[in-house]
XYZ file of C-alpha atoms in Angstrom:
397
model
C 0.000 0.000 0.000
C 2.792 2.424 0.899
C 4.461 1.773 -2.458
C 1.222 2.645 -4.291
C 0.908 5.899 -2.372
C 4.489 6.884 -3.235
C 3.848 6.205 -6.926
C 0.728 8.387 -6.797
C 2.690 11.111 -5.011
C 5.390 11.085 -7.716
C 2.744 11.327 -10.419
C 1.057 14.312 -8.740
C 4.351 16.114 -8.193
C 5.091 16.061 -11.918
C 1.835 17.869 -12.691
C 2.227 20.406 -9.882
C 3.679 23.703 -11.112
C 2.269 26.492 -8.918
C 5.029 28.614 -7.410
C 2.940 31.494 -6.029
C 2.676 31.212 -2.252
C -0.422 32.369 -0.427
C -0.391 34.997 2.333
C -0.535 32.348 5.048
C 2.443 30.274 3.961
C 5.125 32.230 5.810
C 3.012 32.501 8.959
C 2.712 28.730 9.429
C 5.106 27.329 12.025
C 6.074 24.098 10.308
C 8.312 23.255 13.280
C 5.227 22.323 15.300
C 4.717 18.581 15.543
C 1.154 18.793 14.208
C -0.277 21.568 12.029
C -3.837 21.734 10.701
C -4.890 23.861 7.739
C -8.613 24.253 7.089
C -10.721 26.321 4.749
C -13.373 26.128 2.074
C -12.956 23.876 -0.929
C -10.852 25.438 -3.659
C -8.874 28.006 -1.660
C -5.492 26.305 -2.189
C -4.805 23.991 0.762
C -3.468 21.127 -1.374
C -1.208 23.581 -3.201
C 0.375 24.569 0.124
C 0.998 20.905 0.972
C 2.808 20.306 -2.316
C 4.836 23.494 -1.995
C 5.976 22.376 1.440
C 6.613 18.846 0.150
C 9.006 20.276 -2.437
C 10.786 22.299 0.261
C 11.228 19.206 2.404
C 12.630 17.189 -0.482
C 15.150 19.941 -1.250
C 16.284 19.541 2.383
C 16.565 15.756 1.866
C 13.758 15.126 4.352
C 11.572 12.041 4.043
C 8.025 13.255 3.420
C 4.872 11.454 2.313
C 1.734 13.011 0.829
C -1.499 11.079 1.361
C -4.943 12.200 0.251
C -7.507 10.478 2.431
C -10.088 10.530 -0.323
C -8.041 8.061 -2.399
C -10.490 5.262 -3.331
C -7.811 2.602 -2.829
C -7.433 3.630 0.831
C -10.947 2.454 1.604
C -10.682 -0.075 4.427
C -7.005 0.679 5.103
C -6.146 1.367 8.752
C -4.340 4.702 8.933
C -2.298 3.693 11.974
C -0.981 0.619 10.167
C 0.006 2.810 7.232
C 1.808 5.316 9.461
C 3.558 2.521 11.330
C 4.904 1.116 8.066
C 6.037 4.588 6.979
C 7.694 5.285 10.362
C 9.572 1.962 10.198
C 11.174 3.196 6.955
C 12.418 6.343 8.673
C 9.580 8.637 7.601
C 9.843 12.140 9.040
C 6.919 14.166 7.658
C 3.363 13.098 6.901
C 1.183 15.384 4.776
C -2.456 14.336 5.071
C -4.968 15.910 2.697
C -8.749 15.944 3.282
C -8.605 14.332 6.742
C -12.317 14.862 7.315
C -12.945 12.118 4.770
C -11.492 9.586 7.229
C -13.963 8.420 9.858
C -13.108 9.489 13.423
C -10.030 11.269 12.084
C -9.400 13.216 15.313
C -8.805 10.002 17.276
C -6.346 8.793 14.649
C -4.500 12.118 14.632
C -4.190 11.997 18.422
C -2.795 8.472 18.225
C -0.275 9.433 15.535
C 0.813 12.421 17.616
C 1.274 10.350 20.770
C 2.878 7.206 19.309
C 5.084 8.310 16.408
C 8.053 10.646 16.059
C 6.640 12.155 12.878
C 5.597 15.702 12.061
C 2.100 15.922 10.608
C 0.588 18.631 8.429
C -3.040 17.996 7.560
C -5.774 19.807 5.664
C -9.533 19.699 5.629
C -12.128 21.249 3.347
C -14.670 20.884 6.122
C -14.123 23.695 8.591
C -17.096 22.368 10.544
C -15.447 18.995 11.175
C -12.176 20.590 12.252
C -13.922 22.997 14.596
C -15.930 20.129 16.067
C -12.719 18.179 16.658
C -10.792 21.185 17.957
C -11.395 20.396 21.627
C -10.062 16.861 21.146
C -6.953 18.090 19.336
C -6.390 21.379 21.155
C -3.265 20.322 23.079
C -1.670 18.744 20.040
C -2.425 20.779 16.936
C -1.918 24.351 15.763
C -4.765 25.333 13.437
C -4.659 27.827 10.569
C -7.655 29.043 8.579
C -6.949 29.642 4.886
C -9.230 32.113 3.133
C -9.695 32.759 -0.560
C -7.642 35.290 -2.513
C -7.613 38.819 -1.173
C -7.807 41.449 -3.896
C -4.073 42.030 -3.356
C -3.273 38.342 -3.915
C -5.501 38.233 -6.985
C -3.513 41.079 -8.534
C -0.206 39.476 -7.568
C -1.118 36.116 -9.031
C -2.671 37.489 -12.191
C 0.008 40.029 -13.045
C 3.035 38.332 -11.439
C 3.871 41.370 -9.315
C 4.656 41.849 -5.615
C 2.357 44.034 -3.524
C 2.680 44.804 0.180
C 0.036 43.981 2.763
C -1.448 47.116 4.354
C -2.196 47.742 8.005
C -5.676 49.109 8.699
C -4.405 52.138 10.623
C -1.956 52.944 7.845
C -4.831 52.866 5.349
C -6.840 55.298 7.447
C -3.927 57.688 7.921
C -2.010 57.376 4.639
C -4.328 55.910 1.982
C -3.396 58.488 -0.650
C 0.312 57.770 -0.263
C -0.310 54.003 -0.292
C -2.252 54.217 -3.553
C 0.390 56.472 -5.100
C 3.214 54.099 -4.091
C 1.533 50.874 -5.201
C 3.454 49.094 -7.958
C 0.417 48.602 -10.180
C 1.793 50.396 -13.234
C -0.738 50.567 -16.051
C -3.219 48.227 -14.355
C -6.803 49.518 -14.550
C -7.515 49.041 -10.863
C -11.281 49.598 -11.054
C -11.661 47.135 -13.919
C -9.570 44.570 -12.043
C -11.612 45.132 -8.898
C -14.874 44.507 -10.740
C -13.491 41.250 -12.119
C -12.225 40.186 -8.703
C -15.620 40.870 -7.158
C -17.247 38.547 -9.688
C -14.675 35.772 -10.191
C -11.440 36.365 -8.254
C -11.880 34.935 -4.749
C -11.115 31.253 -5.417
C -7.701 30.478 -6.998
C -9.137 27.695 -9.177
C -10.764 30.378 -11.339
C -7.522 30.586 -13.307
C -7.810 26.896 -14.232
C -11.562 26.683 -14.775
C -12.694 30.052 -16.066
C -15.459 28.820 -18.361
C -17.040 26.606 -15.690
C -16.178 28.728 -12.667
C -19.681 29.405 -11.332
C -20.745 25.802 -11.876
C -17.747 24.702 -9.833
C -18.739 27.106 -7.067
C -22.248 25.674 -6.997
C -20.742 22.188 -6.847
C -18.637 23.340 -3.893
C -21.741 24.461 -2.030
C -23.537 21.191 -2.773
C -20.553 19.078 -1.687
C -20.186 21.008 1.557
C -23.849 20.526 2.405
C -24.530 17.082 0.925
C -21.255 15.437 1.929
C -19.532 17.270 4.770
C -22.505 18.200 6.929
C -24.315 14.893 6.465
C -21.189 12.792 7.127
C -20.784 14.648 10.423
C -24.346 13.786 11.347
C -25.294 17.454 11.624
C -28.163 17.153 9.173
C -30.022 14.279 7.563
C -29.689 13.906 3.796
C -33.413 14.378 3.313
C -33.212 17.853 4.866
C -30.215 19.223 2.946
C -32.548 21.003 0.542
C -33.560 23.221 3.484
C -30.019 24.589 3.822
C -29.931 25.334 0.100
C -33.322 27.010 0.432
C -31.915 29.036 3.317
C -29.048 30.268 1.122
C -31.562 31.345 -1.514
C -33.551 33.286 1.088
C -30.398 35.057 2.308
C -29.583 35.951 -1.314
C -32.925 37.699 -1.562
C -32.618 39.510 1.790
C -30.578 42.658 2.231
C -28.079 42.322 5.116
C -29.639 45.123 7.145
C -33.089 43.550 6.931
C -32.313 40.423 8.974
C -35.512 39.053 10.460
C -35.033 35.564 11.851
C -38.739 34.800 12.050
C -39.262 35.817 8.431
C -36.173 33.934 7.213
C -37.280 30.779 9.046
C -40.713 30.974 7.482
C -39.393 31.563 3.961
C -36.866 28.719 4.308
C -39.594 26.452 5.719
C -37.695 25.586 8.894
C -38.303 26.201 12.586
C -36.630 29.170 14.257
C -34.711 26.780 16.537
C -33.320 24.856 13.548
C -32.539 28.127 11.785
C -29.883 29.042 14.348
C -28.260 25.609 13.954
C -28.295 25.796 10.164
C -26.849 29.305 10.113
C -24.052 28.106 12.382
C -23.286 25.145 10.089
C -23.197 27.333 6.988
C -21.010 29.887 8.759
C -18.509 27.234 9.909
C -18.584 25.791 6.385
C -17.531 29.256 5.126
C -20.613 29.752 3.001
C -22.029 32.474 5.225
C -20.469 35.441 6.997
C -22.220 36.738 10.107
C -21.336 40.066 11.703
C -22.606 40.813 15.216
C -23.514 44.097 16.836
C -21.011 45.602 19.244
C -22.588 44.261 22.437
C -21.383 41.906 25.147
C -22.804 39.181 27.348
C -26.429 38.103 27.149
C -27.365 41.100 25.022
C -25.294 39.654 22.206
C -27.640 36.672 21.980
C -30.602 38.993 21.555
C -29.102 41.117 18.778
C -29.488 40.184 15.122
C -26.331 39.982 13.079
C -25.939 41.028 9.499
C -25.852 37.892 7.391
C -23.946 37.725 4.101
C -22.848 35.012 1.776
C -19.177 34.446 2.599
C -17.774 36.304 -0.410
C -18.903 38.209 -3.479
C -18.151 35.344 -5.895
C -20.747 33.217 -4.110
C -23.223 36.068 -4.542
C -22.772 36.091 -8.308
C -22.799 32.295 -8.542
C -25.783 31.603 -6.290
C -28.053 34.618 -6.468
C -30.214 35.493 -9.465
C -29.412 39.196 -9.140
C -26.993 41.059 -6.896
C -27.881 44.266 -5.067
C -24.955 46.667 -5.486
C -25.012 47.702 -1.832
C -24.943 44.075 -0.724
C -21.998 43.322 -3.023
C -20.010 46.232 -1.595
C -20.735 45.319 2.015
C -19.991 41.649 1.381
C -16.567 42.495 -0.054
C -15.750 44.812 2.845
C -16.919 42.380 5.526
C -15.129 39.452 3.914
C -11.750 41.176 3.589
C -11.725 43.018 6.919
C -13.111 40.236 9.144
C -10.264 37.892 8.153
C -7.834 40.196 9.943
C -9.680 42.484 12.352
C -12.602 42.412 14.753
C -15.668 43.543 12.815
C -19.078 44.520 14.183
C -22.091 46.266 12.741
C -22.527 49.833 13.891
C -25.639 51.730 14.922
C -24.272 54.950 13.438
C -22.612 53.598 10.288
C -22.355 50.239 8.572
C -19.400 48.712 10.405
C -17.172 49.131 13.446
C -13.564 47.901 13.236
C -11.785 46.900 16.461
C -14.441 48.862 18.400
C -12.722 52.061 17.266
C -13.264 52.936 13.598
C -16.731 53.592 12.158
C -17.181 52.903 8.448
C -19.863 53.674 5.912
C -19.683 51.660 2.688
C -21.145 53.066 -0.515
C -20.621 54.498 -3.992
C -18.355 57.332 -5.047
C -20.947 59.949 -4.048
C -21.431 58.555 -0.536
C -21.268 61.408 2.011
C -20.556 61.609 5.754
C -24.029 62.750 6.811
C -24.786 59.613 8.835
C -21.426 59.541 10.640
C -20.393 63.217 10.588
C -20.328 63.511 14.396
C -18.473 60.245 14.979
C -14.746 60.240 15.852
C -12.553 57.990 13.688
C -15.221 57.762 11.002
C -14.538 56.982 7.348
C -16.287 56.238 4.072
C -15.193 53.248 1.978
C -16.252 54.389 -1.489
C -16.619 52.231 -4.583
C -15.824 53.448 -8.123
C -12.944 55.740 -7.119
C -9.258 55.100 -7.829
C -7.959 57.406 -5.107
C -9.508 58.875 -2.005
C -9.649 62.246 -0.332
C -9.536 63.034 3.375
C -11.563 60.397 5.193
C -12.997 58.944 1.988
C -11.019 55.825 1.035
C -11.263 53.648 -2.090
C -13.213 50.494 -1.280
C -10.783 48.321 -3.255
C -7.897 49.258 -0.947
C -9.479 47.215 1.859
C -8.564 44.216 -0.253
C -4.904 44.736 0.719
C -5.266 43.736 4.375
C -3.907 40.197 3.826
């Protein structure tokens, strides 16, 4: 069995040619004995494994890549496989799609405790990893990989290097940042529009003609396979989660009414909270809470978005411009900073900065008396004063 896996690994390595490294690569501490990388399907987790595999081989380290959705591994005991690999002097084990292996957390614990091998594993099911987190908490360091930021999209597409921006630097020096960006003759507003529609998932560059269909397949796999295999929802009720996504598509974020959403999705209000949680953990939804603490937080409705703008264009029949703008902003900022909805504006960052999100003519009327208040404006290349180009918030990671 081990020989077959090595042959498959060699075959995959020959077809692997991606050199671009995602934002998270240099933040991962590969010296830890066990590292877990989770994120939605298609964001590039397998690519990171192969990039690290190549690094290890250049260092003459013994490393083995195993995808746990290999059909020929059905019925194979993972511990037996690891024991055989360890007996040959194996040093690194790269496990892809661990959630496909039943009771994977118990096996990972056993590998950690019994073998002197470093393990890096991935999962496309954030829900399964989060459920297993308590079991693995003392053993594994977890990293959440998101889709392309707008900055990464530009880097990958145009083969250029662009710096990550700090949020405070954007607020204080956005004009200088825009002026200093090495974007040459790139039409930034045209690129931003394309990113909004198709640029979040790296596989777009391989599957441009079937991109939206692949996104829909991703949603269906997450619901039909991941959530049902975890026992979180019965197969016969998966259509309710898909119905719920349709309802959210049709609802503006600031019009969240749980009773109405439950009725439209044909589910009970109690089940609604569970389903929203599953879809959020599965990185299909993005929920932003109000800036309240304690019991009050339970009583306050969050804004609910699809996770990113590409999902909006793939799943929703039509996209409200305001919703698209807010979805982009919430998606990019919440990966890096604490984000809440604001009573005065649209969003509150780190409980300090108040933001209104809108078009190029958006004014400060609603937040004019607020300290540290800014407008994130679409359709402008450069800002002025406290009005900042919306696209620049795509440079936070």
